Amino acid sequence: MQTSQHRGSRTFMDYESISQAMDAELLAFVGICGLYERKLKDLNPAIRNITYDISDLYNFIDGLADLSALVYDHSIQAYLPYDRQWIKQRTLQHLKKLAQ
């Protein structure tokens, strides 16, 4: 992930699963949802319960200078690259699963 045009804002994160990378409920606000929620809390410190919808999350993802995922595929023993569109789709799937 790169939050701005400055290369110094580039951050690498490692997760055990795709689900963890998308999750908002893990400790220390990990995952793409957690990053967005942390930003919302930083921007609105006086509000206890902040709500957002998927379009807000997608706008956050689209606003990042760069975002991609490298997912290990055991069958070929290599990492496969995925773009922000894939990340948005997987995030939506993950949130739908959590809502059930």
Short mmCIF file of C-alpha atoms in Angstrom, two decimals:
data_model
loop_
_atom_site.label_atom_id
_atom_site.label_comp_id
_atom_site.label_asym_id
_atom_site.label_seq_id
_atom_site.Cartn_x
_atom_site.Cartn_y
_atom_site.Cartn_z
CA MET A 1 0.00 0.00 0.00
CA GLN A 2 1.16 3.50 -0.75
CA THR A 3 -0.99 6.24 0.77
CA SER A 4 0.45 9.18 -1.16
CA GLN A 5 2.67 9.94 -4.12
CA HIS A 6 5.71 9.97 -1.79
CA ARG A 7 7.55 6.65 -1.93
CA GLY A 8 8.17 6.95 1.81
CA SER A 9 4.46 6.30 2.42
CA ARG A 10 4.81 2.80 0.95
CA THR A 11 3.96 0.13 3.51
CA PHE A 12 4.09 -3.65 3.32
CA MET A 13 1.90 -5.85 5.49
CA ASP A 14 1.92 -9.62 5.84
CA TYR A 15 -1.14 -11.71 6.72
CA GLU A 16 -1.72 -15.42 7.19
CA SER A 17 -4.84 -15.38 4.99
CA ILE A 18 -6.84 -13.23 2.59
CA SER A 19 -9.56 -13.02 5.22
CA GLN A 20 -7.14 -11.50 7.73
CA ALA A 21 -6.02 -8.94 5.17
CA MET A 22 -9.62 -7.76 4.71
CA ASP A 23 -10.76 -8.04 8.34
CA ALA A 24 -11.85 -5.09 10.43
CA GLU A 25 -12.24 -7.00 13.70
CA LEU A 26 -8.69 -8.16 14.38
CA LEU A 27 -6.66 -6.59 17.16
CA ALA A 28 -4.78 -3.37 16.40
CA PHE A 29 -6.99 -2.54 13.43
CA VAL A 30 -5.29 -4.64 10.80
CA GLY A 31 -6.56 -5.18 7.30
CA ILE A 32 -7.99 -2.78 4.75
CA CYS A 33 -11.25 -2.22 6.66
CA GLY A 34 -9.31 -1.57 9.84
CA LEU A 35 -7.06 0.95 8.12
CA TYR A 36 -10.11 2.84 6.89
CA GLU A 37 -11.77 2.71 10.30
CA ARG A 38 -8.61 4.05 11.94
CA LYS A 39 -8.57 6.94 9.47
CA LEU A 40 -12.23 7.71 10.22
CA LYS A 41 -11.52 7.71 13.97
CA ASP A 42 -8.52 9.99 13.48
CA LEU A 43 -10.65 12.42 11.46
CA ASN A 44 -13.60 12.24 13.89
CA PRO A 45 -12.19 11.74 17.40
CA ALA A 46 -15.33 13.00 19.17
CA ILE A 47 -17.69 10.54 17.48
CA ARG A 48 -18.04 7.22 19.31
CA ASN A 49 -19.90 5.22 16.66
CA ILE A 50 -18.85 5.88 13.10
CA THR A 51 -20.70 4.20 10.29
CA TYR A 52 -19.82 3.88 6.63
CA ASP A 53 -20.99 1.97 3.60
CA ILE A 54 -19.16 0.05 0.92
CA SER A 55 -18.97 3.05 -1.41
CA ASP A 56 -17.13 5.01 1.31
CA LEU A 57 -14.67 2.13 1.71
CA TYR A 58 -14.22 1.89 -2.07
CA ASN A 59 -13.51 5.65 -2.23
CA PHE A 60 -10.83 5.18 0.43
CA ILE A 61 -9.27 2.32 -1.55
CA ASP A 62 -9.40 4.31 -4.78
CA GLY A 63 -7.84 7.31 -3.05
CA LEU A 64 -4.67 5.41 -2.16
CA ALA A 65 -1.77 6.11 -4.49
CA ASP A 66 -1.16 2.37 -4.87
CA LEU A 67 -2.65 -0.80 -3.47
CA SER A 68 -2.03 -4.38 -4.48
CA ALA A 69 -1.91 -7.85 -2.99
CA LEU A 70 0.51 -10.70 -3.48
CA VAL A 71 -1.25 -13.97 -2.64
CA TYR A 72 0.70 -17.20 -2.31
CA ASP A 73 -0.61 -20.01 -4.51
CA HIS A 74 0.51 -23.37 -3.13
CA SER A 75 -0.19 -25.18 -6.39
CA ILE A 76 2.48 -23.22 -8.28
CA GLN A 77 4.53 -22.25 -5.21
CA ALA A 78 4.57 -18.60 -6.20
CA TYR A 79 2.91 -15.30 -5.34
CA LEU A 80 0.22 -14.02 -7.69
CA PRO A 81 -0.38 -10.25 -7.94
CA TYR A 82 -3.86 -8.75 -7.59
CA ASP A 83 -4.98 -5.17 -8.15
CA ARG A 84 -7.22 -2.82 -6.16
CA GLN A 85 -10.35 -4.01 -8.02
CA TRP A 86 -9.72 -7.54 -6.78
CA ILE A 87 -9.12 -6.19 -3.27
CA LYS A 88 -12.44 -4.33 -3.40
CA GLN A 89 -14.27 -7.47 -4.53
CA ARG A 90 -12.67 -9.60 -1.83
CA THR A 91 -13.40 -6.97 0.83
CA LEU A 92 -17.07 -6.93 -0.16
CA GLN A 93 -17.22 -10.74 -0.03
CA HIS A 94 -15.58 -10.69 3.38
CA LEU A 95 -17.97 -8.07 4.77
CA LYS A 96 -20.98 -10.00 3.45
CA LYS A 97 -19.66 -13.11 5.19
CA LEU A 98 -19.25 -11.22 8.47
CA ALA A 99 -22.81 -9.87 8.20
CA GLN A 100 -24.33 -13.35 8.02
#
